[in-house]
Short mmCIF file of C-alpha atoms and ligand atoms in Angstrom, two decimals:
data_model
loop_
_atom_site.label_atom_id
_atom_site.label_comp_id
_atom_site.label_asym_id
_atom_site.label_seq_id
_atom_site.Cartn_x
_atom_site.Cartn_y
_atom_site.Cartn_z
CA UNK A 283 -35.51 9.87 178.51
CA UNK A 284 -35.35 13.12 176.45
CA UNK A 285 -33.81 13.33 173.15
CA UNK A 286 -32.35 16.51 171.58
CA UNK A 287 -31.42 17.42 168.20
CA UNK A 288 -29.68 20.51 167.73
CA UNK A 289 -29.16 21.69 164.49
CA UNK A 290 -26.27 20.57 162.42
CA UNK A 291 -23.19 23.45 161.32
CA UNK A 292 -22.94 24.63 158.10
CA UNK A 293 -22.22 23.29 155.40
CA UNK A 294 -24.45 19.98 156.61
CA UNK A 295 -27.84 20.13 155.90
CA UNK A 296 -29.81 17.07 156.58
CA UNK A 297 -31.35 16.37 160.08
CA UNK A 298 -31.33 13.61 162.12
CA UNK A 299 -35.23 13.10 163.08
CA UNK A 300 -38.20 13.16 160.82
CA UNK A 301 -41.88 13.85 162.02
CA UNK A 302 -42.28 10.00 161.36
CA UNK A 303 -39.45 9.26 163.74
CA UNK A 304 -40.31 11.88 166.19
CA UNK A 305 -43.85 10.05 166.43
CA UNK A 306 -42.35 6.58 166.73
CA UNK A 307 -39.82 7.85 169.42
CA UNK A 308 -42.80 8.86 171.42
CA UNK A 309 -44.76 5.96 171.47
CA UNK A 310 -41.89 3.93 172.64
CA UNK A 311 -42.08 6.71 176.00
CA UNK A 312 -39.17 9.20 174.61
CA UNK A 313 -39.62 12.93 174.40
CA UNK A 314 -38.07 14.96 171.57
CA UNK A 315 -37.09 18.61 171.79
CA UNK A 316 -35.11 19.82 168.40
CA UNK A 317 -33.85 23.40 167.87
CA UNK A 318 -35.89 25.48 165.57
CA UNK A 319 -34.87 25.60 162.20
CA UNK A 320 -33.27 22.02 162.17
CA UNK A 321 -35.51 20.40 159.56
CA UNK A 322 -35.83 23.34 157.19
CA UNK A 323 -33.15 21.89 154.52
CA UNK A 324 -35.26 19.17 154.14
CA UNK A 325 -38.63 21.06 154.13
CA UNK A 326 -39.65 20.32 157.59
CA UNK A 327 -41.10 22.84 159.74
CA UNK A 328 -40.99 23.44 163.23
CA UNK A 329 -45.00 23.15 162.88
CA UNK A 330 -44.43 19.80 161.12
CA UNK A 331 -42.45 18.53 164.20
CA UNK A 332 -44.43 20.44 166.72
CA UNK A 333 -47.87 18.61 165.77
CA UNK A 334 -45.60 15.06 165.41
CA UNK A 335 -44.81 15.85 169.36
CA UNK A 336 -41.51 17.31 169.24
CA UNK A 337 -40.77 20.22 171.70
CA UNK A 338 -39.16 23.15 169.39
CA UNK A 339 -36.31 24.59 171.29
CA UNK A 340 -34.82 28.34 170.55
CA UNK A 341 -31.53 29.30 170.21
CA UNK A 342 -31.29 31.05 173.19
CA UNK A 343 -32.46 28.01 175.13
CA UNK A 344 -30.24 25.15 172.78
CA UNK A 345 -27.28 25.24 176.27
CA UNK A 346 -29.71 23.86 178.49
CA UNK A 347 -31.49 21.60 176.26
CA UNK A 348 -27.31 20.17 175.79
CA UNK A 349 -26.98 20.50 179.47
CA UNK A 350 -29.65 18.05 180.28
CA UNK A 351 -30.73 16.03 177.72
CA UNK A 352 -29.97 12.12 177.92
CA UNK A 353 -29.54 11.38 173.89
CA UNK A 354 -28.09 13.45 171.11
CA UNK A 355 -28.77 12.69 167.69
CA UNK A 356 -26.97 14.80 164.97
CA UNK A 357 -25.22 13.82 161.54
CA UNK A 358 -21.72 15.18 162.04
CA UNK A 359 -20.46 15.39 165.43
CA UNK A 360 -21.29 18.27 167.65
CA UNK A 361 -18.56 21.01 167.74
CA UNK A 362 -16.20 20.86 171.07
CA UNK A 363 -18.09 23.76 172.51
CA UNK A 364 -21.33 21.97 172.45
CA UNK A 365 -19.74 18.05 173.34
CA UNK A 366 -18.45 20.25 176.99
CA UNK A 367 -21.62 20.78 177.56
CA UNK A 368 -23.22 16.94 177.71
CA UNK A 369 -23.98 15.46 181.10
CA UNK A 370 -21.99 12.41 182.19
CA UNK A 371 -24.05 9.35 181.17
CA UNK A 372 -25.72 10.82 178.13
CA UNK A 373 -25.42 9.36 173.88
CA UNK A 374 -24.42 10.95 171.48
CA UNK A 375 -25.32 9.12 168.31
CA UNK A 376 -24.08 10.81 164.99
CA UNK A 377 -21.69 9.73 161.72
CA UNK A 378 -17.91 9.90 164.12
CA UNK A 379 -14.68 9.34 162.98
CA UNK A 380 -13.13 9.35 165.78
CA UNK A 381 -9.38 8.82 164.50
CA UNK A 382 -10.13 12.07 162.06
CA UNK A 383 -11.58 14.02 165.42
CA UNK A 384 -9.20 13.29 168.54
CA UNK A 385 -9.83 16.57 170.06
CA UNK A 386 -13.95 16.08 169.82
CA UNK A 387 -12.89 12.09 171.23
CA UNK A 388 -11.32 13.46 173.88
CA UNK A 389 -14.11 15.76 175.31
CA UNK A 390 -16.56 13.32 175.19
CA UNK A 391 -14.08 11.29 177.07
CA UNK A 392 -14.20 14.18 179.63
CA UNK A 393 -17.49 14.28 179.69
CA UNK A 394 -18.03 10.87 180.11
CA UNK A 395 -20.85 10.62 177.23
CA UNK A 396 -21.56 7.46 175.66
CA UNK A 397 -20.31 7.78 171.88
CA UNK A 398 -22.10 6.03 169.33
CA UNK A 399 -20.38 5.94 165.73
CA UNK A 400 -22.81 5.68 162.90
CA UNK A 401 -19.64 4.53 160.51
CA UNK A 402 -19.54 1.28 162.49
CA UNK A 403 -22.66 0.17 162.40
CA UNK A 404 -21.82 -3.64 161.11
CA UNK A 405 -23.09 -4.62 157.29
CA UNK A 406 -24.73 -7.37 158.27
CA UNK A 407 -27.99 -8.19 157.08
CA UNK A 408 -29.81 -7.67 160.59
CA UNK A 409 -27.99 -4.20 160.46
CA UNK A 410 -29.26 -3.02 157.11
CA UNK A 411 -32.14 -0.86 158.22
CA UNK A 412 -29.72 0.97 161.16
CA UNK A 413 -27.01 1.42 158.36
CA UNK A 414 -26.87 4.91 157.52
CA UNK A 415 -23.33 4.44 155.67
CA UNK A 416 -25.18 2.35 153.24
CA UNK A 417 -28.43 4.86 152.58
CA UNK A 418 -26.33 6.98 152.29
CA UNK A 419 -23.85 6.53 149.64
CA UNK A 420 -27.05 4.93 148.06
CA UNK A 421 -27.54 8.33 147.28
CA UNK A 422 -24.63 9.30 146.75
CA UNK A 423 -24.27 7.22 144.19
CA UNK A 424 -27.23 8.19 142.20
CA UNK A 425 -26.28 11.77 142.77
CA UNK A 426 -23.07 11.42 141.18
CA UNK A 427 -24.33 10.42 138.14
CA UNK A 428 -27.23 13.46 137.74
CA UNK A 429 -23.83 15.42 138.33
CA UNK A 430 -21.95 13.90 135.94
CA UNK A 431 -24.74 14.46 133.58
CA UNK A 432 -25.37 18.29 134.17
CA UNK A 433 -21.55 18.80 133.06
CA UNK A 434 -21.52 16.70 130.16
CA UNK A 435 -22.65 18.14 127.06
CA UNK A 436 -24.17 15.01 125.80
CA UNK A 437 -27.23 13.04 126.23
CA UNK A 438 -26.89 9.70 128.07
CA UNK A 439 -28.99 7.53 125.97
CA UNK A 440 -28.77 7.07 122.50
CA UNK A 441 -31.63 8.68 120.52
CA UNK A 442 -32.88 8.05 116.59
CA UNK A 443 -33.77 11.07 115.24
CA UNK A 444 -34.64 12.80 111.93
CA UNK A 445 -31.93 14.66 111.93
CA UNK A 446 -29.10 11.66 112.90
CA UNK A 447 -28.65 9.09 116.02
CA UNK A 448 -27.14 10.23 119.21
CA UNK A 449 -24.81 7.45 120.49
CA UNK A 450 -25.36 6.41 124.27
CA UNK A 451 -22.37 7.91 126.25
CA UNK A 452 -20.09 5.44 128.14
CA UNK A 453 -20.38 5.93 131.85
CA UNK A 454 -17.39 4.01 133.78
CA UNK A 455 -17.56 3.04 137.20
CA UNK A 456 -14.54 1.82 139.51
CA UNK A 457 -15.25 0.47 142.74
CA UNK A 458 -18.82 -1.04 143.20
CA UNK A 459 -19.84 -0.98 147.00
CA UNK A 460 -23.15 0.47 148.01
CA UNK A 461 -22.43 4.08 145.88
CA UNK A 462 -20.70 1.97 142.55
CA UNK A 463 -23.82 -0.20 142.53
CA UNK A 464 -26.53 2.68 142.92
CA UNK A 465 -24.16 4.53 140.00
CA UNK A 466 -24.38 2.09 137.57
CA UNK A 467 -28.10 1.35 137.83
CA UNK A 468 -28.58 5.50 137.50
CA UNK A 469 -26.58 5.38 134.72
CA UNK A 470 -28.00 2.38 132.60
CA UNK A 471 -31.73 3.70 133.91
CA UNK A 472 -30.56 6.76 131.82
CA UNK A 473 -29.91 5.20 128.95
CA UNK A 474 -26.08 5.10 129.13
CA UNK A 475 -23.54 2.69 127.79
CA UNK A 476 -22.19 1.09 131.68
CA UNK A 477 -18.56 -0.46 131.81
CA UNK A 478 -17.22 -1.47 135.81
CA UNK A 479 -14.37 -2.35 138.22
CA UNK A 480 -13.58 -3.04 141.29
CA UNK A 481 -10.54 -5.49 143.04
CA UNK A 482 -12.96 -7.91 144.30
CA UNK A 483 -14.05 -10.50 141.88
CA UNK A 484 -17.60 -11.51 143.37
CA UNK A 485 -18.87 -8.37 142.69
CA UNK A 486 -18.69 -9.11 138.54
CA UNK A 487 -22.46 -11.06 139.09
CA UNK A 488 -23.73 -8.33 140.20
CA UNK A 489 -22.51 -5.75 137.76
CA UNK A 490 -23.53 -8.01 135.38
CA UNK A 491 -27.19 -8.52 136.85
CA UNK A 492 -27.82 -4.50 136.61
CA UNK A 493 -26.89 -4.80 132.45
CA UNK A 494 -23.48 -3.31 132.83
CA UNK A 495 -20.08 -5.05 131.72
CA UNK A 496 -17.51 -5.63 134.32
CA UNK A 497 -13.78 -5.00 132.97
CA UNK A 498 -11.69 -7.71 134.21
CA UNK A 499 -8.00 -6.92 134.97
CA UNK A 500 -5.03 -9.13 136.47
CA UNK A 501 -3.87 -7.93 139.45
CA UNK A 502 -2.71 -10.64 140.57
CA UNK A 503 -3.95 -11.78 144.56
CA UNK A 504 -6.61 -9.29 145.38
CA UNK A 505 -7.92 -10.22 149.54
CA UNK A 506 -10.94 -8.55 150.94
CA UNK A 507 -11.16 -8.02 154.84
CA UNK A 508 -13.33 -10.71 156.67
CA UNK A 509 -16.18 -7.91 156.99
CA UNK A 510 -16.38 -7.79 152.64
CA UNK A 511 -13.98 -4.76 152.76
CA UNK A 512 -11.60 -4.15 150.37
CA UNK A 513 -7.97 -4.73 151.33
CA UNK A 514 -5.15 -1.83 149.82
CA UNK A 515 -3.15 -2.52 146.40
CA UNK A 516 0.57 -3.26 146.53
CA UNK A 517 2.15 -0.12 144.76
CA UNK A 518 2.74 -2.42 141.60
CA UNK A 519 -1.08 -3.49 141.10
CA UNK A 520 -2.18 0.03 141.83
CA UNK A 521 0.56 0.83 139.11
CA UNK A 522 -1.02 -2.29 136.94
CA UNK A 523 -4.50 -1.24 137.34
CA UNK A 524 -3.72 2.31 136.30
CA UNK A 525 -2.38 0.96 133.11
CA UNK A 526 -5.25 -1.35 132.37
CA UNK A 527 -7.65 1.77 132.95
CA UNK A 528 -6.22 4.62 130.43
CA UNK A 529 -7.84 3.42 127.56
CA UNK A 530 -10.98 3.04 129.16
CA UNK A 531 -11.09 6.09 130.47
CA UNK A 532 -10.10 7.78 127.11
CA UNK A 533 -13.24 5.93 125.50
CA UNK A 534 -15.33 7.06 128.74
CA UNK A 535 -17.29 10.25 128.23
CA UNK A 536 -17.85 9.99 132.55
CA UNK A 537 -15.99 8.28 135.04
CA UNK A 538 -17.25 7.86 138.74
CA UNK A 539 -14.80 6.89 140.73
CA UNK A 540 -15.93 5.06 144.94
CA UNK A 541 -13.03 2.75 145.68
CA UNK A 542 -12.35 3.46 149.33
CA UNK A 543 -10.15 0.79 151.85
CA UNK A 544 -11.62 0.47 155.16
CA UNK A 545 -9.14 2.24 158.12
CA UNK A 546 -7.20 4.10 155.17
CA UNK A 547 -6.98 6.83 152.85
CA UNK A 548 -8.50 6.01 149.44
CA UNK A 549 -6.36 4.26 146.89
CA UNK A 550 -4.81 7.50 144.22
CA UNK A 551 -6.08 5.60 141.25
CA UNK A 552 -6.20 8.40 138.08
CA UNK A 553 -3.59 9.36 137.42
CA UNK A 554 -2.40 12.65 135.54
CA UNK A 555 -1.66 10.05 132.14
CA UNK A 556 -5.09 8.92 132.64
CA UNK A 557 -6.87 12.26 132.58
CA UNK A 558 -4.86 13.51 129.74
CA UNK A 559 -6.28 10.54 127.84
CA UNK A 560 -9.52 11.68 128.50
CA UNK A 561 -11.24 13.52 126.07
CA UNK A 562 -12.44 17.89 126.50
CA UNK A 563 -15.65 17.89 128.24
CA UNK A 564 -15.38 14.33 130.20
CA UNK A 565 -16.48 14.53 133.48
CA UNK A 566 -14.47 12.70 136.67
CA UNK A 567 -16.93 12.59 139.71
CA UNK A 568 -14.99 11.77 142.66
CA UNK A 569 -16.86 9.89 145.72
CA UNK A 570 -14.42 9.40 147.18
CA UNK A 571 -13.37 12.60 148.34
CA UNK A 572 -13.94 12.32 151.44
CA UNK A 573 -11.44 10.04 152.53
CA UNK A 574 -8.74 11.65 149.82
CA UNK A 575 -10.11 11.00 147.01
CA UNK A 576 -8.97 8.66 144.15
CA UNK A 577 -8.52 11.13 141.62
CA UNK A 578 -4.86 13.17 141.51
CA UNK A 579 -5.23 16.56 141.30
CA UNK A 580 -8.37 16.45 142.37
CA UNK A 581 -9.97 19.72 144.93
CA UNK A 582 -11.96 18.36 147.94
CA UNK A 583 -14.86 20.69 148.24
CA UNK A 584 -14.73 21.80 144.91
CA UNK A 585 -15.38 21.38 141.06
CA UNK A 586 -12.47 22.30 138.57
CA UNK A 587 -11.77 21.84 135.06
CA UNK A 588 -8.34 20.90 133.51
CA UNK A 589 -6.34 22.61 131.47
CA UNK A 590 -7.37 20.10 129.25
CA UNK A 591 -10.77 20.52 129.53
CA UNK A 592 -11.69 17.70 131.69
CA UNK A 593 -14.29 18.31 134.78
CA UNK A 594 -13.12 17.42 138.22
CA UNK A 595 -16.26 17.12 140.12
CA UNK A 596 -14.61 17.16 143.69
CA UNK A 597 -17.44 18.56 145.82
CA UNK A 598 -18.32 15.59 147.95
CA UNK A 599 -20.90 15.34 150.46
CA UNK A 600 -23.56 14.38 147.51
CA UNK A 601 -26.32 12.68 149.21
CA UNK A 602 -26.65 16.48 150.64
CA UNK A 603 -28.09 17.16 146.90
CA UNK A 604 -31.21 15.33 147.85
CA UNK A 605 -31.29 16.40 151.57
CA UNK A 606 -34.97 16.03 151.81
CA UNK A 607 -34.41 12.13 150.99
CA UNK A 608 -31.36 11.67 152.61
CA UNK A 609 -32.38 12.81 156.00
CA UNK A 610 -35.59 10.47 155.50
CA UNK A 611 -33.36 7.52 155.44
CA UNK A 612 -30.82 8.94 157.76
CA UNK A 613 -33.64 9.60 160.42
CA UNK A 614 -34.95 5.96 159.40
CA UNK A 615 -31.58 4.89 160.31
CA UNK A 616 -31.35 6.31 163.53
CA UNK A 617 -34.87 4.96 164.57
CA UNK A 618 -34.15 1.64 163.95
CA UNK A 619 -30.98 1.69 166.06
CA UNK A 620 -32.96 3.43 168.81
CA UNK A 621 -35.48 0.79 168.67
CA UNK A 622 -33.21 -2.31 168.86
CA UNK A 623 -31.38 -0.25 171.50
CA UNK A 624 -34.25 0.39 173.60
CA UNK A 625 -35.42 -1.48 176.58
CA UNK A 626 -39.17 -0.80 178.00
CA UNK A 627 -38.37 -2.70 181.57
CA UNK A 628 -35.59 0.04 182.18
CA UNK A 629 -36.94 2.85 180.21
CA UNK A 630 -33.09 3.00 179.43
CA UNK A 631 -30.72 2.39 176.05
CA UNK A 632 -29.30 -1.42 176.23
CA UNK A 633 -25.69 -1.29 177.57
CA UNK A 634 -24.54 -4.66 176.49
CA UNK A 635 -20.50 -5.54 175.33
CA UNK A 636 -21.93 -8.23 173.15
CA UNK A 637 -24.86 -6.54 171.49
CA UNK A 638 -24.19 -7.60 167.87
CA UNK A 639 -25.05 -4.05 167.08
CA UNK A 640 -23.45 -2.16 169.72
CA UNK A 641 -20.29 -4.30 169.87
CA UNK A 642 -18.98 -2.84 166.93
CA UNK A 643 -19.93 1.06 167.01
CA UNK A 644 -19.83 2.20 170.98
CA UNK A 645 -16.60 3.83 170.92
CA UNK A 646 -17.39 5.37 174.57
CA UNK A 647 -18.73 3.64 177.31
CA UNK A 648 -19.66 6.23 179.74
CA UNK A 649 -16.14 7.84 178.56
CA UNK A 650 -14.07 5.01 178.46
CA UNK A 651 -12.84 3.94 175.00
CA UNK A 652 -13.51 0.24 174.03
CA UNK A 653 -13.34 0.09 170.36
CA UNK A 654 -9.76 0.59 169.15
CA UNK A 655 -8.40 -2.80 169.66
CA UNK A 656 -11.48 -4.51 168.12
CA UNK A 657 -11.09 -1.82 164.75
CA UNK A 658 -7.43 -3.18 164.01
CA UNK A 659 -8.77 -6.62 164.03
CA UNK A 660 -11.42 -5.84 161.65
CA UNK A 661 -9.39 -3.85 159.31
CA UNK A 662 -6.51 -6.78 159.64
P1 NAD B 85 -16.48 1.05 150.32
O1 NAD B 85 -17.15 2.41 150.25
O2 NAD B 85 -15.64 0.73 151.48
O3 NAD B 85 -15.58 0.85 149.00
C1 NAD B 85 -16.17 1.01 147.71
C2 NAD B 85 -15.67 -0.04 146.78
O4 NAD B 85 -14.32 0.26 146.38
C3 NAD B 85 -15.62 -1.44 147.33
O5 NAD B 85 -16.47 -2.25 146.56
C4 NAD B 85 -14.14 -1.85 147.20
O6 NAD B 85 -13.99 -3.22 146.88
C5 NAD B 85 -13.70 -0.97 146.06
N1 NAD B 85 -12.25 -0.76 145.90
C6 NAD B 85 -11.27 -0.61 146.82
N2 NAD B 85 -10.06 -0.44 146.23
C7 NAD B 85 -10.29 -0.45 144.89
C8 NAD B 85 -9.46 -0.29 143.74
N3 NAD B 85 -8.15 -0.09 143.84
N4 NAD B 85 -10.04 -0.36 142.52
C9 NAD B 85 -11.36 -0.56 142.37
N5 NAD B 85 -12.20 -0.70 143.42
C10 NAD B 85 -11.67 -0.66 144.66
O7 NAD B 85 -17.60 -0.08 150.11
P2 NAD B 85 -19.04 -0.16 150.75
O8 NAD B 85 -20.03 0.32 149.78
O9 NAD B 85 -19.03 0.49 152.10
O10 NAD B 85 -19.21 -1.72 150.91
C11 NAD B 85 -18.23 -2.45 151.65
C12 NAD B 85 -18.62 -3.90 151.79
O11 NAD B 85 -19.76 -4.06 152.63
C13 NAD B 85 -18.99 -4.56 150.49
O12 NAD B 85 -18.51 -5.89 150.53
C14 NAD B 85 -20.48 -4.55 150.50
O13 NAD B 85 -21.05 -5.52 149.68
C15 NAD B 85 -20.72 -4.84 151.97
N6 NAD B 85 -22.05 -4.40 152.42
C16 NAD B 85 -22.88 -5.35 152.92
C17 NAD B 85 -24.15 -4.98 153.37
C18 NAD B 85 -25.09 -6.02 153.93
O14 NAD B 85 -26.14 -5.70 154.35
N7 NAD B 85 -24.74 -7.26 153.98
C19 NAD B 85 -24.55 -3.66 153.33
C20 NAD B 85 -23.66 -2.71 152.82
C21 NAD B 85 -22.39 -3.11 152.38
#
């Protein structure tokens, strides 16, 4: 079977295979051809992939490496041009939101690929080395403090000097999934002062267990999905939480804010009150962004400042800071899924309904859609 990794559309910059991966693709009796250029991002050369046993493919040759080969990886979904080009029966493996991409859905459905979607991967604890979601907001997480940082005019940790003490600045985190979690170790590693929410009580232990204080608020019944998701607010404990938050954020020289609700847009949670609490030359990173963001006012794509003179740090994307490290995981990612997917008898990728993997991420079967009824369960 030959794999093909074209390279990703600006603005994404990571790749999908590593010269580690490429090698441990070909011992298991895959081929790799990736287009020229792909790695470069994360400092990978064409040489570095060529001597791992990747094929390099040009640009003018990229359609009929599409045309024919039986497995795509890729981050971000291929553009429309490129999915009407896969032969029926091949993968395409890549981060896929299918709801936000119905066109894309709908040629692959045409084409009759097999769709694998990288969000769906299950957090289970025999899926942690295939979960890219996780690695990467990992990084994400520790980005969006260094980002935080490089607007703040302040140090992080408190420091005795001749000339006076520096106070530690107070760092405040809401929502602590994979990214909250990574955010508040970064910040406490630095030196900072670490307060923390998030609507589901367990987490307090381990907010707690990195140094940082958890902020308790009653919101009343707070119910997470049976998959450990988060369910939404009611409009009154969104209101109540809002509230409980303005004085912390006035205090808060950063705020990072991850709280996302799986299947929906991400929970508006400061407010215009909130931010003109906050003091000139606090810093709001919003990780969020991506699914709308958490923050009001806030730019996707972009980094503002208030009127006020509070940063808006709405750029997203952040694990695409450390590209070199996030396509190392994201490759890693891939590899293992590959591997658990692959069967030596057949020389083929497993095609099994109850795969405890696959159950839960092949949206396309050969073209035909078999995930939407399972996703309102999970999300119910
Ligand atoms: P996520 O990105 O979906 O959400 C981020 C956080 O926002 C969550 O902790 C959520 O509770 C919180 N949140 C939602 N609404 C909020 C609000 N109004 N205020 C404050 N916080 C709010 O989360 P994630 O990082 O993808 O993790 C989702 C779940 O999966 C968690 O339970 C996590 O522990 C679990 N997980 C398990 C594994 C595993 O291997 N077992 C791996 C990764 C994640």
């Amino acid at each position: 079977m030959q794999i093909f990794v074209p390279r990703e559309n600006s603005p994404e910059i990571r790749v999908a295979v590593t010269p580690e991966t490429v090698r441990k693709f070909t011992k298991l009796g895959l081929s790799v051809a990736i287009e020229t250029g792909a790695g470069l991002h994360s400092f990978l050369s064409d040489n570095d992939y060529q001597s791992a046993g990747a094929q390099i493919v040009s640009a003018e040759n990229r359609s009929q490496s599409l045309q024919t080969a039986d497995i795509l990886l890729h981050v971000l979904p291929l553009e429309i041009a490129d999915i009407a080009q896969l032969k029926p029966h091949a993968w395409h493996i890549s981060f896929f939101d299918a709801f936000r991409y119905p066109e894309a859905l709908a040629q692959f459905q045409q084409q009759q690929t097999n769709v694998i979607s990288l969000e769906r991967i299950p957090r289970t604890s025999f899926a942690q080395k295939m979960d890219a979601l996780s690695s990467q907001s990992n990084l994400a997480g520790y980005v969006s403090v260094l980002q935080g940082v490089a607007y703040l005019r302040k140090t992080l940790p408190m420091l005795v000097t001749a000339a006076g003490t520096l106070q530690p600045a107070r760092v405040f985190v809401i929502g602590v999934g994979v990214a909250g979690l990574q955010a508040i170790a970064t910040a406490k590693r630095l030196g900072a002062r670490v307060e923390a929410f998030d609507t589901r009580p367990e987490v307090e232990e381990q907010v707690r267990s990195v140094g940082a204080k958890f902020m308790k608020i009653d919101l009343g019944c707070t119910e997470s999905t049976q998959q450990g998701y988060a369910k939404a607010l009611t409009d009154e404990q969104l209101q109540r939480q809002r509230e409980a938050m303005i004085d912390i954020c006035a205090h808060s020289d950063v705020v990072i804010t991850t709280a996302k609700v799986f299947g929906r847009k991400a929970p508006q949670i400061i407010h215009q009150a909130m931010l003109a609490a906050m003091k000139p030359g606090s810093v709001v990173v919003d990780l969020a962004v991506e699914a709308g963001g958490n923050t009001e006012g806030l730019v996707p794509g972009k980094n503002i400042t208030t009127d006020h003179g509070v940063h808006l740090l709405g750029e997203g994307y952040w694990e695409r800071k450390v590209s070199a490290s996030a396509s190392q995981l994201f490759a890693s990612n891939l590899c293992a899924l590959i591997e658990h997917l692959w069967e030596p008898q057949t020389q083929q990728l497993r095609r099994d309904e109850n795969d405890p993997i696959l159950k839960d991420c092949w949206w396309l079967n050969d073209g035909q859609p078999r995930l939407q009824n399972r996703l309102k369960l999970l999300a119910s």
